[in-house]
Short mmCIF file of C-alpha atoms in Angstrom, two decimals:
data_model
loop_
_atom_site.label_atom_id
_atom_site.label_comp_id
_atom_site.label_asym_id
_atom_site.label_seq_id
_atom_site.Cartn_x
_atom_site.Cartn_y
_atom_site.Cartn_z
CA MET P 1 -43.50 194.56 122.03
CA ASN P 2 -47.10 194.49 121.54
CA SER P 3 -48.26 197.94 120.36
CA ALA P 4 -51.81 197.48 122.28
CA ALA P 5 -49.96 196.84 125.58
CA GLY P 6 -47.32 199.40 124.88
CA THR P 7 -49.82 202.29 124.23
CA THR P 8 -51.66 201.33 127.29
CA PHE P 9 -48.72 201.57 129.47
CA TRP P 10 -47.27 204.93 127.93
CA PHE P 11 -51.01 206.67 128.89
CA TYR P 12 -50.64 205.03 132.25
CA GLY P 13 -46.69 205.81 132.71
CA SER P 14 -47.04 209.35 131.46
CA ALA P 15 -49.93 210.23 134.04
CA ALA P 16 -47.55 208.47 136.57
CA VAL P 17 -44.78 210.70 135.77
CA MET P 18 -47.17 213.89 135.76
CA LEU P 19 -48.16 213.08 139.03
CA PHE P 20 -44.85 212.22 140.40
CA ILE P 21 -43.70 215.63 139.01
CA ALA P 22 -46.56 217.39 140.57
CA GLY P 23 -45.85 215.77 144.05
CA PHE P 24 -42.13 216.61 143.73
CA PHE P 25 -43.22 220.41 143.13
CA CYS P 26 -45.73 220.38 145.95
CA VAL P 27 -42.75 219.27 148.26
CA LEU P 28 -39.87 221.41 146.87
CA ALA P 29 -41.82 224.64 146.51
CA THR P 30 -43.53 225.19 149.54
CA ARG P 31 -42.63 226.00 153.16
CA ASN P 32 -46.00 224.86 154.77
CA LEU P 33 -45.55 221.40 156.57
CA ILE P 34 -49.14 220.45 155.59
CA ARG P 35 -48.38 221.12 151.86
CA THR P 36 -45.29 218.94 152.12
CA LEU P 37 -47.55 216.16 153.27
CA ILE P 38 -49.70 216.61 150.51
CA GLY P 39 -47.01 216.37 148.30
CA ILE P 40 -45.81 213.09 149.56
CA GLU P 41 -49.12 211.86 149.28
CA LEU P 42 -49.40 212.58 145.63
CA LEU P 43 -46.16 210.91 145.28
CA MET P 44 -47.67 207.72 146.41
CA LYS P 45 -50.58 208.01 144.18
CA ALA P 46 -48.10 208.03 141.32
CA VAL P 47 -46.83 204.75 142.51
CA THR P 48 -50.00 203.22 143.22
CA LEU P 49 -51.04 204.10 139.57
CA LEU P 50 -47.98 202.70 137.93
CA LEU P 51 -48.15 199.25 140.17
CA ALA P 52 -51.85 198.85 139.14
CA ALA P 53 -50.97 199.73 135.38
CA SER P 54 -48.14 197.18 135.61
CA GLY P 55 -50.36 194.46 137.20
CA TYR P 56 -53.08 194.88 134.73
CA ILE P 57 -50.61 194.74 131.68
CA SER P 58 -48.64 191.49 132.84
CA ALA P 59 -51.88 189.87 134.13
CA HIS P 60 -50.54 189.76 137.85
CA THR P 61 -53.47 191.92 139.31
CA VAL P 62 -53.61 189.71 142.31
CA LEU P 63 -50.00 190.22 143.34
CA VAL P 64 -50.30 194.01 142.68
CA GLN P 65 -53.56 194.48 144.83
CA ALA P 66 -51.46 192.72 147.60
CA LEU P 67 -48.81 195.07 147.35
CA VAL P 68 -50.98 198.25 146.85
CA ILE P 69 -53.19 197.36 150.25
CA THR P 70 -49.63 196.96 152.01
CA MET P 71 -48.63 200.41 150.57
CA ILE P 72 -51.94 202.01 151.63
CA VAL P 73 -51.73 200.84 155.37
CA ILE P 74 -48.33 201.96 155.59
CA GLU P 75 -49.15 205.34 153.98
CA VAL P 76 -52.08 205.96 156.41
CA VAL P 77 -49.73 205.09 159.46
CA ALA P 78 -47.09 207.42 158.07
CA ILE P 79 -49.51 210.29 157.20
CA ALA P 80 -51.15 209.98 160.75
CA VAL P 81 -47.92 210.16 162.69
CA ALA P 82 -46.74 212.91 160.18
CA ALA P 83 -50.01 214.81 161.12
CA GLY P 84 -49.50 214.47 164.67
CA ILE P 85 -45.91 215.69 164.36
CA VAL P 86 -46.88 218.82 162.49
CA ILE P 87 -49.50 219.36 165.24
CA GLY P 88 -46.86 219.20 167.97
CA VAL P 89 -44.79 221.29 165.90
CA HIS P 90 -47.44 223.96 165.75
CA ARG P 91 -48.10 223.86 169.43
CA GLN P 92 -44.47 224.42 170.18
CA HIS P 93 -43.43 227.01 167.77
CA GLY P 94 -46.60 228.49 166.82
CA THR P 95 -45.94 228.21 163.08
CA LEU P 96 -45.62 225.79 160.21
CA ASP P 97 -43.28 227.82 157.99
CA THR P 98 -40.29 225.55 157.72
CA ARG P 99 -37.76 228.77 157.65
CA LYS P 100 -38.63 229.54 161.21
CA LEU P 101 -38.17 225.97 162.53
CA ARG P 102 -34.59 226.18 163.60
CA ASN P 103 -33.87 224.96 166.89
CA LEU P 104 -31.94 222.11 165.60
CA LYS P 105 -29.65 224.77 163.31
CA GLY P 106 -25.79 224.46 164.37
CA MET T 1 -57.62 201.50 125.34
CA PRO T 2 -61.20 202.66 126.19
CA GLU T 3 -61.50 206.23 125.74
CA VAL T 4 -63.27 206.58 129.16
CA ASN T 5 -59.65 205.46 130.71
CA VAL T 6 -57.98 208.49 128.85
CA ILE T 7 -60.68 210.68 130.18
CA LEU T 8 -60.10 209.32 133.59
CA LEU T 9 -56.29 209.70 133.41
CA LEU T 10 -56.93 213.44 132.02
CA LEU T 11 -59.02 214.07 134.98
CA LEU T 12 -56.49 212.47 137.74
CA VAL T 13 -53.91 214.61 136.27
CA LEU T 14 -55.99 217.87 136.52
CA ALA T 15 -57.04 217.14 139.86
CA ALA T 16 -53.53 216.41 141.33
CA LEU T 17 -52.66 220.00 139.29
CA TRP T 18 -55.32 221.66 141.18
CA THR T 19 -54.22 220.27 144.47
CA VAL T 20 -50.79 221.74 143.88
CA MET T 21 -51.63 224.96 142.49
CA THR T 22 -54.71 225.90 144.58
CA ARG T 23 -53.91 228.78 147.30
CA SER T 24 -56.06 227.55 150.06
CA LEU T 25 -54.87 224.49 152.22
CA LEU T 26 -58.14 223.05 152.66
CA ARG T 27 -59.14 223.07 148.78
CA SER T 28 -55.78 221.35 148.63
CA ALA T 29 -56.98 218.69 150.75
CA ILE T 30 -60.23 218.45 148.99
CA GLY T 31 -58.24 217.95 145.55
CA LEU T 32 -56.24 215.39 146.96
CA ALA T 33 -59.64 213.37 147.94
CA ILE T 34 -60.81 213.93 144.27
CA THR T 35 -57.47 212.53 142.86
CA SER T 36 -57.85 209.62 144.99
CA ALA T 37 -61.13 208.90 144.10
CA VAL T 38 -60.54 209.42 140.64
CA LEU T 39 -57.42 206.66 141.16
CA SER T 40 -60.08 204.54 142.71
CA VAL T 41 -61.99 204.45 139.63
CA LEU T 42 -59.24 203.81 137.14
CA MET T 43 -58.21 201.04 139.63
CA PHE T 44 -61.47 199.09 139.15
CA GLN T 45 -60.89 199.71 135.48
CA LEU T 46 -57.60 197.90 135.70
CA GLN T 47 -59.25 194.71 137.15
CA SER T 48 -57.92 195.82 140.68
CA PRO T 49 -61.24 196.08 142.56
CA LEU T 50 -60.09 195.26 146.07
CA ALA T 51 -56.95 197.56 145.90
CA ALA T 52 -59.70 200.00 144.57
CA VAL T 53 -61.99 199.63 147.75
CA PHE T 54 -59.17 200.02 149.90
CA GLU T 55 -58.04 203.51 147.84
CA LEU T 56 -61.20 204.89 148.11
CA SER T 57 -62.34 204.28 152.01
CA VAL T 58 -58.83 204.78 153.20
CA CYS T 59 -56.97 207.48 151.16
CA THR T 60 -60.18 209.25 150.04
CA GLY T 61 -61.85 209.22 153.42
CA LEU T 62 -59.60 208.40 156.27
CA ILE T 63 -56.67 210.41 154.86
CA SER T 64 -58.76 213.24 154.04
CA VAL T 65 -60.22 213.33 157.33
CA VAL T 66 -56.90 213.40 158.84
CA PHE T 67 -55.63 216.42 156.68
CA ILE T 68 -58.76 218.44 157.41
CA SER T 69 -58.55 217.90 161.08
CA THR T 70 -54.66 218.92 161.00
CA ILE T 71 -55.51 222.04 159.15
CA SER T 72 -58.40 223.13 161.72
CA LEU T 73 -56.14 222.58 164.49
CA THR T 74 -53.42 224.70 163.12
CA GLN T 75 -53.53 228.40 161.99
CA PRO T 76 -53.10 228.75 158.33
CA LEU T 77 -51.29 231.78 156.85
CA THR T 78 -53.25 235.04 156.16
CA GLY T 79 -54.49 235.94 152.68
CA GLU T 80 -51.77 238.49 151.93
CA GLN T 81 -49.07 235.89 152.99
CA ILE T 82 -50.40 233.30 150.83
CA MET T 83 -50.43 235.67 147.68
CA ARG T 84 -46.88 236.85 148.16
CA HIS T 85 -45.61 233.29 148.75
CA MET T 86 -47.38 232.01 145.81
CA LYS T 87 -45.87 234.82 143.66
CA THR T 88 -42.48 233.90 144.71
CA ARG T 89 -43.12 230.32 144.22
CA LEU T 90 -43.89 230.39 140.74
CA LYS T 91 -40.96 232.65 140.12
CA ARG T 92 -38.51 230.10 141.65
CA PHE T 93 -39.80 226.83 140.38
CA TRP T 94 -40.62 227.83 136.77
CA PHE T 95 -38.28 225.17 135.43
CA LEU T 96 -40.35 222.12 136.91
CA PRO T 97 -43.15 222.33 134.46
CA VAL T 98 -40.47 222.53 131.68
CA ILE T 99 -38.76 219.21 133.26
CA LEU T 100 -42.38 217.69 132.89
CA LEU T 101 -42.82 218.64 129.29
CA LEU T 102 -39.26 217.02 128.70
CA ALA T 103 -40.17 213.84 130.73
CA GLY T 104 -43.19 213.35 128.66
CA LEU T 105 -41.25 213.86 125.31
CA LEU T 106 -38.56 211.32 126.63
CA LEU T 107 -41.12 209.00 127.32
CA LYS T 108 -42.52 209.21 124.14
CA SER T 109 -39.12 208.41 122.23
CA ILE T 110 -38.12 205.56 124.58
CA LYS T 111 -38.89 202.22 122.61
CA ALA T 112 -38.99 199.61 125.57
CA PRO T 113 -37.06 196.44 124.71
CA VAL T 114 -39.26 194.10 126.67
CA ALA T 115 -41.94 192.38 124.34
CA PHE T 116 -45.11 191.27 125.79
CA ALA T 117 -48.81 191.00 125.28
CA PRO T 118 -51.76 191.62 127.54
CA LEU T 119 -52.83 188.43 128.95
CA PRO T 120 -56.29 187.86 130.31
CA VAL T 121 -56.68 188.58 133.86
CA GLU T 122 -56.00 185.38 136.34
CA MET T 123 -59.32 184.62 138.11
CA GLU T 124 -57.90 181.49 139.95
CA LYS T 125 -56.02 183.12 142.76
CA ASP T 126 -57.53 185.29 145.43
CA VAL T 127 -55.76 188.52 146.91
CA ARG T 128 -56.35 187.06 150.44
CA SER T 129 -54.43 183.79 149.43
CA VAL T 130 -51.74 186.05 148.08
CA LEU T 131 -51.68 188.33 151.35
CA TRP T 132 -51.88 185.46 153.96
CA SER T 133 -49.95 182.68 152.04
CA ILE T 134 -47.14 184.54 149.73
CA ARG T 135 -46.85 187.89 151.36
CA HIS T 136 -47.24 186.76 155.03
CA LEU T 137 -44.14 188.59 155.91
CA ASP T 138 -45.89 191.89 154.91
CA ILE T 139 -48.72 191.24 157.11
CA VAL T 140 -46.11 190.87 160.09
CA GLY T 141 -44.72 194.31 159.13
CA GLN T 142 -48.01 196.06 158.66
CA VAL T 143 -49.16 194.70 161.88
CA PHE T 144 -45.61 196.54 163.79
CA ILE T 145 -46.37 199.72 161.88
CA LEU T 146 -49.89 199.80 162.78
CA LEU T 147 -48.83 199.25 166.42
CA ALA T 148 -45.97 202.10 166.05
CA GLY T 149 -48.39 204.21 164.51
CA SER T 150 -51.17 203.75 167.29
CA PHE T 151 -48.49 204.67 169.89
CA GLY T 152 -47.37 207.49 167.94
CA VAL T 153 -50.83 209.26 167.31
CA ARG T 154 -51.64 208.57 171.00
CA ILE T 155 -48.42 210.31 172.04
CA LEU T 156 -48.45 213.11 169.26
CA PHE T 157 -52.19 214.00 170.08
CA ARG T 158 -51.94 214.01 173.64
CA GLU T 159 -53.10 217.17 175.31
CA LYS T 160 -50.37 219.15 177.50
CA GLU T 161 -50.81 218.24 181.07
CA GLN T 162 -52.25 221.01 183.34
CA LYS T 163 -49.65 222.01 185.99
#
């Protein structure tokens, strides 16, 4: 393996892993629905960074850009719909605490 | 690798950590916008300008507006409730930073078997030609998802009818 490419990928890979872990921590360690969405956003950032770095190292930046653009479009739609659900939940239950959302509990 | 990229990566990780650890939801949303902005600059450095512009305009701009609107429309926790939750959160999830350190050490020790060298960036193909010819099925999927999203937003953000 080319050492320059390996070093480059190691830096970007490590940053992506740290972003991923930060995103997972945010999703797991919160009871607030909005913070959960922020955690999911951080996970998407990690994947975007890893894709961009892979495209740069393998010289497929054009294909990777197309994939990243597709991902961003899906991401924004998912977040917009999720935000609408959060607002609906707040209007219905008056809270965003996941422990208090127990209507479907069997 | 240029030093500026290392600095940008460090800024990215610090912005993400601040986003996660800050008490206030609004500051968290602002931290997410900063993370997106730094990622956009990194993508420019990685020869992906179109994706970088998308990331800057959509993720830094539009998604931050969505989050701030959602935060303003919902009632946040009181300061006391936030402090109580922050204290228990760190106690319950102390092992996650340990996993982070172990993941970093593991990555350092892995010797990837693939041998490749950085090639010069291809200039002959355009992102538009890739999107419209090679990945045309993705465009169809995006159209359907956008339609579903617009209907979803229309229904979910609708005000309740006055009886």
